[in-house]
C-alpha cells in the first residue's frame, strides 16, 4: 500500500506556483490577488479562511480577507462583491460557505464575476465543467485528480465509484473522472446494495461525511481509495469516511485523513487564482 500524500504533493505544487507567481509579477508588475469573504463567526470557517490566507502568502499572492459580522445584510455583501468584481488587484473571489441563513447562497455565488469564480461554484463554471471546457476546476475534486496524476495512477478505462453526490464534491468529481475516460458510478444515500457496487471499484472516492463508513469488506483488493471526508471520531480526533486502518490492508493506494485531500483543496484554489490572474492578463 502506498499513501497518497496530499501534504507532500501540495508542497511540490505550491513551490511550482511560487515560481510562476514570481514570473507573473516580473511580467505584469503585480501579484495574483485573492479576496476571501467570511460572514459570521463559525469557528470551522474561520480556520478554513485562515488556512487559505496563509497559503496565499506562502506562494506570494496578494491576499485580502473581509471578515464581516453575522448581521451583514445580503445587500451589503453584494455591494462588496460588486466592488471586488471591479477591482483589478483581485483575480479571484471566494465567499466562505455556509453564509448565515438570512443570506441566499445562490444569489451570492451568482454575483461573483465568472472570471473570478475560483471556487467554481457558479452556474457558468459548473456548465463549463459539465462540457469539459472549464476555466476553473472545483477545488476538492481537482485535488483528487492532481493526487492521481502525481502518483501516476491510470484513470482511463477504470471503474470509478464516487460515494456522495453533493454539488461541491460528488457530482463534479464524477465529471472530472468521466472526462479522464473512467467508467463512473455515482452512489448516494438511496443507493441499494452499496457494497456490491463499491467492491467493483478500481478507484473509490468517498465524500459522505460519516466517520469510518467504508469498511474493509466494501473494498476490492488493490483498489485506489480516496477519502474526502472530514469528521471527528469518538475521541474527537479528525478522521475520514473510510476505516483507514482496516482498508489500508487491501488498498493499493489510499489517502490519509488528515494529510490527504484537505491540503490539496487549498492548493487547487491557489492554482485557480493563478489561472484567473493569467487569464486577466491576456
Ligand atoms: P454533503 O453535501 O452532506 O453530501 C453528502 C453526500 O453523501 C450526499 O450525496 C448523500 O446522499 C451521501 N450520503 C450520505 N449518507 C450516505 C450513505 N449512508 N450511503 C451513501 N451515500 C450517503 O457533503 P459534502 O459537502 O459533499 O462533503 C462530504 C464530506 O467531505 C464531508 O465530511 C466534508 O467535511 C468533506 N469535505 C472535505 C473537503 C476537503 O477539502 N477535504 C472539502 C469538502 C468536503 P444524498 O444526496 O442521497 O443525501
mmCIF file of C-alpha atoms and ligand atoms in Angstrom:
data_model
loop_
_atom_site.group_PDB
_atom_site.id
_atom_site.type_symbol
_atom_site.label_atom_id
_atom_site.label_comp_id
_atom_site.label_asym_id
_atom_site.label_seq_id
_atom_site.Cartn_x
_atom_site.Cartn_y
_atom_site.Cartn_z
ATOM 1 C CA UNK A 1 0.000 0.000 0.000
ATOM 2 C CA UNK A 2 1.222 3.468 -0.872
ATOM 3 C CA UNK A 3 -0.011 6.589 0.903
ATOM 4 C CA UNK A 4 -1.322 9.337 -1.355
ATOM 5 C CA UNK A 5 0.386 12.160 0.471
ATOM 6 C CA UNK A 6 -1.561 15.380 -0.010
ATOM 7 C CA UNK A 7 0.807 17.395 2.162
ATOM 8 C CA UNK A 8 3.885 16.459 0.186
ATOM 9 C CA UNK A 9 2.145 16.839 -3.177
ATOM 10 C CA UNK A 10 0.819 20.236 -2.106
ATOM 11 C CA UNK A 11 4.296 21.345 -1.079
ATOM 12 C CA UNK A 12 5.672 20.416 -4.502
ATOM 13 C CA UNK A 13 2.833 22.117 -6.366
ATOM 14 C CA UNK A 14 2.972 25.252 -4.190
ATOM 15 C CA UNK A 15 6.727 25.589 -4.830
ATOM 16 C CA UNK A 16 5.952 25.457 -8.555
ATOM 17 C CA UNK A 17 3.175 28.060 -8.162
ATOM 18 C CA UNK A 18 5.514 30.363 -6.198
ATOM 19 C CA UNK A 19 7.899 30.361 -9.181
ATOM 20 C CA UNK A 20 5.032 31.160 -11.531
ATOM 21 C CA UNK A 21 3.925 33.999 -9.236
ATOM 22 C CA UNK A 22 7.444 35.478 -9.369
ATOM 23 C CA UNK A 23 7.499 35.414 -13.153
ATOM 24 C CA UNK A 24 3.910 36.820 -13.294
ATOM 25 C CA UNK A 25 4.990 39.706 -11.092
ATOM 26 C CA UNK A 26 8.063 40.366 -13.218
ATOM 27 C CA UNK A 27 5.956 40.440 -16.370
ATOM 28 C CA UNK A 28 2.881 42.346 -15.168
ATOM 29 C CA UNK A 29 4.168 44.334 -12.198
ATOM 30 C CA UNK A 30 1.563 42.955 -9.837
ATOM 31 C CA UNK A 31 0.721 39.788 -7.941
ATOM 32 C CA UNK A 32 -2.191 37.399 -8.474
ATOM 33 C CA UNK A 33 -4.794 38.502 -5.913
ATOM 34 C CA UNK A 34 -7.402 36.536 -3.976
ATOM 35 C CA UNK A 35 -10.194 38.055 -1.882
ATOM 36 C CA UNK A 36 -11.877 35.834 0.676
ATOM 37 C CA UNK A 37 -15.107 36.915 2.353
ATOM 38 C CA UNK A 38 -16.213 35.424 5.648
ATOM 39 C CA UNK A 39 -19.574 36.373 7.122
ATOM 40 C CA UNK A 40 -20.104 35.455 10.762
ATOM 41 C CA UNK A 41 -18.032 33.706 13.413
ATOM 42 C CA UNK A 42 -18.333 29.999 12.582
ATOM 43 C CA UNK A 43 -15.098 28.535 14.078
ATOM 44 C CA UNK A 44 -14.569 25.918 11.328
ATOM 45 C CA UNK A 45 -14.999 28.596 8.641
ATOM 46 C CA UNK A 46 -12.558 30.860 10.477
ATOM 47 C CA UNK A 47 -9.950 28.079 10.398
ATOM 48 C CA UNK A 48 -10.529 27.389 6.682
ATOM 49 C CA UNK A 49 -10.205 31.105 5.885
ATOM 50 C CA UNK A 50 -7.029 31.443 7.948
ATOM 51 C CA UNK A 51 -5.505 28.461 6.117
ATOM 52 C CA UNK A 52 -6.421 29.992 2.746
ATOM 53 C CA UNK A 53 -4.854 33.302 3.775
ATOM 54 C CA UNK A 54 -1.622 31.571 4.872
ATOM 55 C CA UNK A 55 -1.477 29.550 1.651
ATOM 56 C CA UNK A 56 -1.807 32.772 -0.393
ATOM 57 C CA UNK A 57 1.078 34.335 1.482
ATOM 58 C CA UNK A 58 3.159 31.158 1.077
ATOM 59 C CA UNK A 59 3.085 31.402 -2.736
ATOM 60 C CA UNK A 60 3.396 35.208 -2.830
ATOM 61 C CA UNK A 61 -0.175 36.218 -3.736
ATOM 62 C CA UNK A 62 -1.801 39.485 -2.836
ATOM 63 C CA UNK A 63 -4.477 38.482 -0.329
ATOM 64 C CA UNK A 64 -7.475 40.260 1.177
ATOM 65 C CA UNK A 65 -9.708 38.760 3.832
ATOM 66 C CA UNK A 66 -13.005 40.519 4.529
ATOM 67 C CA UNK A 67 -14.332 39.384 7.889
ATOM 68 C CA UNK A 68 -17.907 40.646 8.149
ATOM 69 C CA UNK A 69 -20.237 40.430 11.147
ATOM 70 C CA UNK A 70 -23.082 37.883 11.274
ATOM 71 C CA UNK A 71 -25.535 40.805 10.972
ATOM 72 C CA UNK A 72 -24.265 41.749 7.477
ATOM 73 C CA UNK A 73 -27.196 42.098 5.077
ATOM 74 C CA UNK A 74 -27.314 40.404 1.696
ATOM 75 C CA UNK A 75 -27.276 43.837 0.071
ATOM 76 C CA UNK A 76 -24.064 44.796 1.891
ATOM 77 C CA UNK A 77 -22.445 41.530 0.858
ATOM 78 C CA UNK A 78 -23.499 42.001 -2.780
ATOM 79 C CA UNK A 79 -22.071 45.537 -2.711
ATOM 80 C CA UNK A 80 -18.706 44.218 -1.534
ATOM 81 C CA UNK A 81 -18.718 41.526 -4.243
ATOM 82 C CA UNK A 82 -19.502 44.175 -6.901
ATOM 83 C CA UNK A 83 -16.541 46.233 -5.660
ATOM 84 C CA UNK A 84 -14.217 43.237 -5.789
ATOM 85 C CA UNK A 85 -15.518 42.284 -9.258
ATOM 86 C CA UNK A 86 -14.364 45.717 -10.456
ATOM 87 C CA UNK A 87 -11.013 45.696 -8.610
ATOM 88 C CA UNK A 88 -8.130 44.686 -10.895
ATOM 89 C CA UNK A 89 -5.867 43.803 -7.953
ATOM 90 C CA UNK A 90 -8.307 40.951 -7.297
ATOM 91 C CA UNK A 91 -8.358 37.974 -9.683
ATOM 92 C CA UNK A 92 -10.252 35.501 -7.536
ATOM 93 C CA UNK A 93 -13.184 35.970 -5.146
ATOM 94 C CA UNK A 94 -14.356 33.363 -2.689
ATOM 95 C CA UNK A 95 -17.235 33.567 -0.244
ATOM 96 C CA UNK A 96 -16.684 31.058 2.548
ATOM 97 C CA UNK A 97 -19.744 28.817 2.867
ATOM 98 C CA UNK A 98 -22.072 28.421 4.620
ATOM 99 C CA UNK A 99 -23.331 32.006 4.791
ATOM 100 C CA UNK A 100 -25.805 32.949 7.566
ATOM 101 C CA UNK A 101 -29.415 31.875 6.948
ATOM 102 C CA UNK A 102 -30.733 35.337 6.081
ATOM 103 C CA UNK A 103 -28.427 35.427 3.030
ATOM 104 C CA UNK A 104 -29.260 33.468 -0.122
ATOM 105 C CA UNK A 105 -26.211 31.389 -1.076
ATOM 106 C CA UNK A 106 -27.082 31.072 -4.778
ATOM 107 C CA UNK A 107 -27.642 34.840 -5.196
ATOM 108 C CA UNK A 108 -24.271 35.499 -3.596
ATOM 109 C CA UNK A 109 -22.376 32.927 -5.670
ATOM 110 C CA UNK A 110 -24.045 34.145 -8.855
ATOM 111 C CA UNK A 111 -22.969 37.727 -8.070
ATOM 112 C CA UNK A 112 -19.292 36.762 -8.433
ATOM 113 C CA UNK A 113 -17.883 37.536 -11.879
ATOM 114 C CA UNK A 114 -17.430 34.089 -13.544
ATOM 115 C CA UNK A 115 -13.877 35.146 -14.464
ATOM 116 C CA UNK A 116 -13.138 35.441 -10.734
ATOM 117 C CA UNK A 117 -15.150 32.402 -9.572
ATOM 118 C CA UNK A 118 -12.135 30.468 -8.268
ATOM 119 C CA UNK A 119 -14.297 28.099 -6.195
ATOM 120 C CA UNK A 120 -16.059 27.161 -9.472
ATOM 121 C CA UNK A 121 -19.466 27.030 -7.750
ATOM 122 C CA UNK A 122 -21.296 29.486 -10.064
ATOM 123 C CA UNK A 123 -23.640 28.205 -12.770
ATOM 124 C CA UNK A 124 -21.296 29.370 -15.551
ATOM 125 C CA UNK A 125 -18.367 27.474 -14.015
ATOM 126 C CA UNK A 126 -20.497 24.379 -13.396
ATOM 127 C CA UNK A 127 -21.690 24.427 -17.020
ATOM 128 C CA UNK A 128 -18.144 24.675 -18.305
ATOM 129 C CA UNK A 129 -17.083 21.743 -16.097
ATOM 130 C CA UNK A 130 -20.012 19.697 -17.419
ATOM 131 C CA UNK A 131 -18.994 20.148 -21.071
ATOM 132 C CA UNK A 132 -15.313 19.614 -20.289
ATOM 133 C CA UNK A 133 -14.090 23.151 -21.041
ATOM 134 C CA UNK A 134 -13.521 24.651 -17.607
ATOM 135 C CA UNK A 135 -11.715 27.870 -16.695
ATOM 136 C CA UNK A 136 -11.532 26.664 -13.116
ATOM 137 C CA UNK A 137 -11.755 23.175 -11.700
ATOM 138 C CA UNK A 138 -13.733 22.679 -8.480
ATOM 139 C CA UNK A 139 -11.052 22.602 -5.805
ATOM 140 C CA UNK A 140 -11.711 19.374 -3.884
ATOM 141 C CA UNK A 141 -12.335 17.125 -6.924
ATOM 142 C CA UNK A 142 -9.430 18.785 -8.754
ATOM 143 C CA UNK A 143 -7.222 17.964 -5.755
ATOM 144 C CA UNK A 144 -8.223 14.311 -6.070
ATOM 145 C CA UNK A 145 -7.329 14.314 -9.779
ATOM 146 C CA UNK A 146 -4.000 16.013 -9.036
ATOM 147 C CA UNK A 147 -3.160 13.300 -6.487
ATOM 148 C CA UNK A 148 -3.982 10.548 -9.014
ATOM 149 C CA UNK A 149 -1.768 12.333 -11.508
ATOM 150 C CA UNK A 150 1.116 12.841 -9.070
ATOM 151 C CA UNK A 151 1.207 9.106 -8.291
ATOM 152 C CA UNK A 152 0.821 8.099 -11.983
ATOM 153 C CA UNK A 153 -2.395 6.237 -11.283
ATOM 154 C CA UNK A 154 -4.156 5.432 -14.550
ATOM 155 C CA UNK A 155 -7.796 6.519 -14.758
ATOM 156 C CA UNK A 156 -8.732 5.733 -18.349
ATOM 157 C CA UNK A 157 -10.944 2.657 -18.663
ATOM 158 C CA UNK A 158 -11.056 2.096 -14.900
ATOM 159 C CA UNK A 159 -14.202 1.545 -12.885
ATOM 160 C CA UNK A 160 -14.512 4.606 -10.671
ATOM 161 C CA UNK A 161 -17.141 4.743 -7.943
ATOM 162 C CA UNK A 162 -17.946 8.020 -6.197
ATOM 163 C CA UNK A 163 -19.978 7.872 -2.987
ATOM 164 C CA UNK A 164 -21.708 11.225 -2.474
ATOM 165 C CA UNK A 165 -23.467 13.486 -4.974
ATOM 166 C CA UNK A 166 -23.070 16.964 -3.489
ATOM 167 C CA UNK A 167 -22.670 19.892 -5.857
ATOM 168 C CA UNK A 168 -19.247 20.743 -4.451
ATOM 169 C CA UNK A 169 -17.672 17.284 -4.306
ATOM 170 C CA UNK A 170 -19.520 14.201 -5.581
ATOM 171 C CA UNK A 171 -21.075 15.473 -8.821
ATOM 172 C CA UNK A 172 -18.071 17.441 -10.120
ATOM 173 C CA UNK A 173 -15.785 14.567 -9.049
ATOM 174 C CA UNK A 174 -17.785 12.207 -11.249
ATOM 175 C CA UNK A 175 -17.456 14.660 -14.162
ATOM 176 C CA UNK A 176 -13.687 15.007 -13.796
ATOM 177 C CA UNK A 177 -13.243 11.235 -13.689
ATOM 178 C CA UNK A 178 -15.534 10.855 -16.704
ATOM 179 C CA UNK A 179 -13.515 13.423 -18.650
ATOM 180 C CA UNK A 180 -10.448 11.263 -17.946
ATOM 181 C CA UNK A 181 -12.308 8.303 -19.502
ATOM 182 C CA UNK A 182 -13.141 6.350 -16.361
ATOM 183 C CA UNK A 183 -16.427 4.443 -16.245
ATOM 184 C CA UNK A 184 -18.127 6.242 -13.404
ATOM 185 C CA UNK A 185 -20.842 5.189 -10.964
ATOM 186 C CA UNK A 186 -22.248 7.726 -8.509
ATOM 187 C CA UNK A 187 -23.753 6.389 -5.260
ATOM 188 C CA UNK A 188 -25.794 8.215 -2.612
ATOM 189 C CA UNK A 189 -27.990 7.610 0.395
ATOM 190 C CA UNK A 190 -30.700 5.892 -1.669
ATOM 191 C CA UNK A 191 -28.298 3.523 -3.458
ATOM 192 C CA UNK A 192 -29.180 -0.119 -2.944
ATOM 193 C CA UNK A 193 -26.535 -2.788 -2.335
ATOM 194 C CA UNK A 194 -23.838 -0.150 -1.982
ATOM 195 C CA UNK A 195 -21.109 -2.622 -1.006
ATOM 196 C CA UNK A 196 -21.714 -4.698 -4.172
ATOM 197 C CA UNK A 197 -21.033 -1.563 -6.221
ATOM 198 C CA UNK A 198 -18.022 -0.336 -4.241
ATOM 199 C CA UNK A 199 -16.412 -3.793 -4.436
ATOM 200 C CA UNK A 200 -16.262 -3.337 -8.231
ATOM 201 C CA UNK A 201 -14.339 -0.063 -7.932
ATOM 202 C CA UNK A 202 -10.771 0.246 -9.178
ATOM 203 C CA UNK A 203 -10.902 3.819 -7.893
ATOM 204 C CA UNK A 204 -13.189 4.590 -4.960
ATOM 205 C CA UNK A 205 -13.774 8.223 -3.969
ATOM 206 C CA UNK A 206 -15.718 8.695 -0.751
ATOM 207 C CA UNK A 207 -17.363 12.037 0.126
ATOM 208 C CA UNK A 208 -20.185 11.363 2.546
ATOM 209 C CA UNK A 209 -19.384 12.971 5.887
ATOM 210 C CA UNK A 210 -19.733 9.827 8.068
ATOM 211 C CA UNK A 211 -16.798 8.696 10.164
ATOM 212 C CA UNK A 212 -15.237 5.373 9.052
ATOM 213 C CA UNK A 213 -18.302 4.452 6.964
ATOM 214 C CA UNK A 214 -16.378 2.485 4.324
ATOM 215 C CA UNK A 215 -15.194 -0.786 5.814
ATOM 216 C CA UNK A 216 -12.693 -3.349 4.540
ATOM 217 C CA UNK A 217 -15.362 -5.664 3.089
ATOM 218 C CA UNK A 218 -16.604 -2.841 0.820
ATOM 219 C CA UNK A 219 -13.278 -2.510 -0.992
ATOM 220 C CA UNK A 220 -11.744 -4.608 -3.753
ATOM 221 C CA UNK A 221 -8.181 -5.928 -3.346
ATOM 222 C CA UNK A 222 -5.753 -3.420 -4.849
ATOM 223 C CA UNK A 223 -8.278 -0.583 -5.161
ATOM 224 C CA UNK A 224 -7.236 3.065 -5.061
ATOM 225 C CA UNK A 225 -9.162 4.622 -2.164
ATOM 226 C CA UNK A 226 -9.590 8.379 -1.866
ATOM 227 C CA UNK A 227 -11.171 9.674 1.305
ATOM 228 C CA UNK A 228 -12.562 13.203 1.040
ATOM 229 C CA UNK A 229 -14.445 13.027 4.346
ATOM 230 C CA UNK A 230 -13.547 15.148 7.353
ATOM 231 C CA UNK A 231 -15.171 14.033 10.577
ATOM 232 C CA UNK A 232 -14.410 13.660 14.267
ATOM 233 C CA UNK A 233 -14.173 10.141 15.695
ATOM 234 C CA UNK A 234 -15.429 9.021 19.120
ATOM 235 C CA UNK A 235 -12.284 10.520 20.697
ATOM 236 C CA UNK A 236 -12.696 13.847 18.929
ATOM 237 C CA UNK A 237 -9.821 13.139 16.521
ATOM 238 C CA UNK A 238 -10.062 14.124 12.868
ATOM 239 C CA UNK A 239 -10.909 11.124 10.669
ATOM 240 C CA UNK A 240 -12.260 10.378 7.216
ATOM 241 C CA UNK A 241 -15.212 8.468 5.787
ATOM 242 C CA UNK A 242 -13.025 5.375 5.374
ATOM 243 C CA UNK A 243 -11.939 2.982 8.116
ATOM 244 C CA UNK A 244 -8.312 3.725 7.264
ATOM 245 C CA UNK A 245 -6.540 1.124 9.453
ATOM 246 C CA UNK A 246 -8.545 -1.781 8.032
ATOM 247 C CA UNK A 247 -8.903 -0.587 4.430
ATOM 248 C CA UNK A 248 -5.193 0.210 4.010
ATOM 249 C CA UNK A 249 -4.502 -3.544 4.233
ATOM 250 C CA UNK A 250 -6.450 -4.065 0.996
ATOM 251 C CA UNK A 251 -5.889 -0.855 -0.971
ATOM 252 C CA UNK A 252 -3.001 -0.301 -3.404
ATOM 253 C CA UNK A 253 -3.123 3.458 -2.720
ATOM 254 C CA UNK A 254 -5.015 5.336 -0.024
ATOM 255 C CA UNK A 255 -5.279 8.921 1.239
ATOM 256 C CA UNK A 256 -4.784 9.570 4.957
ATOM 257 C CA UNK A 257 -7.062 11.938 6.883
ATOM 258 C CA UNK A 258 -5.688 14.419 7.743
ATOM 259 C CA UNK A 259 -2.970 14.997 5.148
ATOM 260 C CA UNK A 260 -4.734 13.676 2.037
ATOM 261 C CA UNK A 261 -7.444 15.639 0.248
ATOM 262 C CA UNK A 262 -7.557 18.581 2.697
ATOM 263 C CA UNK A 263 -4.284 20.305 1.758
ATOM 264 C CA UNK A 264 -4.914 19.561 -1.927
ATOM 265 C CA UNK A 265 -8.185 21.511 -1.882
ATOM 266 C CA UNK A 266 -6.435 24.742 -0.879
ATOM 267 C CA UNK A 267 -3.627 24.058 -3.340
ATOM 268 C CA UNK A 268 -6.169 23.854 -6.162
ATOM 269 C CA UNK A 269 -7.662 27.172 -5.015
ATOM 270 C CA UNK A 270 -4.197 28.689 -5.493
ATOM 271 C CA UNK A 271 -3.992 27.095 -8.934
ATOM 272 C CA UNK A 272 -7.364 28.578 -9.920
ATOM 273 C CA UNK A 273 -6.351 32.038 -8.717
ATOM 274 C CA UNK A 274 -3.157 31.842 -10.720
ATOM 275 C CA UNK A 275 -5.180 30.795 -13.771
ATOM 276 C CA UNK A 276 -7.594 33.708 -13.211
ATOM 277 C CA UNK A 277 -4.681 36.152 -12.994
ATOM 278 C CA UNK A 278 -3.111 34.770 -16.176
ATOM 279 C CA UNK A 279 -6.465 34.918 -17.999
ATOM 280 C CA UNK A 280 -6.989 38.519 -16.852
ATOM 281 C CA UNK A 281 -3.576 39.473 -18.241
ATOM 282 C CA UNK A 282 -4.301 38.011 -21.680
HETATM 283 P P1 LIG B 1 -22.944 16.624 1.724
HETATM 284 O O1 LIG B 1 -23.328 17.802 0.916
HETATM 285 O O2 LIG B 1 -23.534 16.405 3.063
HETATM 286 O O3 LIG B 1 -23.229 15.317 0.828
HETATM 287 C C1 LIG B 1 -23.068 14.038 1.356
HETATM 288 C C2 LIG B 1 -23.389 13.016 0.297
HETATM 289 O O4 LIG B 1 -23.208 11.749 0.871
HETATM 290 C C3 LIG B 1 -24.835 13.100 -0.194
HETATM 291 O O5 LIG B 1 -24.879 12.984 -1.601
HETATM 292 C C4 LIG B 1 -25.508 11.911 0.494
HETATM 293 O O6 LIG B 1 -26.546 11.311 -0.273
HETATM 294 C C5 LIG B 1 -24.343 10.938 0.603
HETATM 295 N N1 LIG B 1 -24.568 10.002 1.686
HETATM 296 C C6 LIG B 1 -24.876 10.291 2.978
HETATM 297 N N2 LIG B 1 -25.044 9.151 3.674
HETATM 298 C C7 LIG B 1 -24.844 8.145 2.820
HETATM 299 C C8 LIG B 1 -24.883 6.734 2.926
HETATM 300 N N3 LIG B 1 -25.194 6.125 4.083
HETATM 301 N N4 LIG B 1 -24.627 5.985 1.840
HETATM 302 C C9 LIG B 1 -24.327 6.562 0.659
HETATM 303 N N5 LIG B 1 -24.274 7.901 0.485
HETATM 304 C C10 LIG B 1 -24.530 8.669 1.554
HETATM 305 O O7 LIG B 1 -21.358 16.572 1.948
HETATM 306 P P2 LIG B 1 -20.127 17.168 1.083
HETATM 307 O O8 LIG B 1 -20.109 18.640 1.196
HETATM 308 O O9 LIG B 1 -20.058 16.529 -0.254
HETATM 309 O O10 LIG B 1 -18.919 16.634 1.975
HETATM 310 C C11 LIG B 1 -18.703 15.262 2.186
HETATM 311 C C12 LIG B 1 -17.547 15.080 3.150
HETATM 312 O O11 LIG B 1 -16.378 15.638 2.579
HETATM 313 C C13 LIG B 1 -17.723 15.799 4.492
HETATM 314 O O12 LIG B 1 -17.091 15.034 5.502
HETATM 315 C C14 LIG B 1 -16.973 17.100 4.312
HETATM 316 O O13 LIG B 1 -16.499 17.632 5.527
HETATM 317 C C15 LIG B 1 -15.838 16.635 3.450
HETATM 318 N N6 LIG B 1 -15.232 17.680 2.600
HETATM 319 C C16 LIG B 1 -13.890 17.742 2.606
HETATM 320 C C17 LIG B 1 -13.249 18.663 1.823
HETATM 321 C C18 LIG B 1 -11.763 18.689 1.810
HETATM 322 O O14 LIG B 1 -11.186 19.685 1.457
HETATM 323 N N7 LIG B 1 -11.113 17.595 2.179
HETATM 324 C C19 LIG B 1 -13.989 19.567 1.036
HETATM 325 C C20 LIG B 1 -15.378 19.457 1.040
HETATM 326 C C21 LIG B 1 -15.994 18.490 1.822
HETATM 327 P P3 LIG B 1 -27.935 12.075 -0.643
HETATM 328 O O15 LIG B 1 -27.577 13.026 -1.740
HETATM 329 O O16 LIG B 1 -28.824 10.991 -1.068
HETATM 330 O O17 LIG B 1 -28.368 12.778 0.623
#
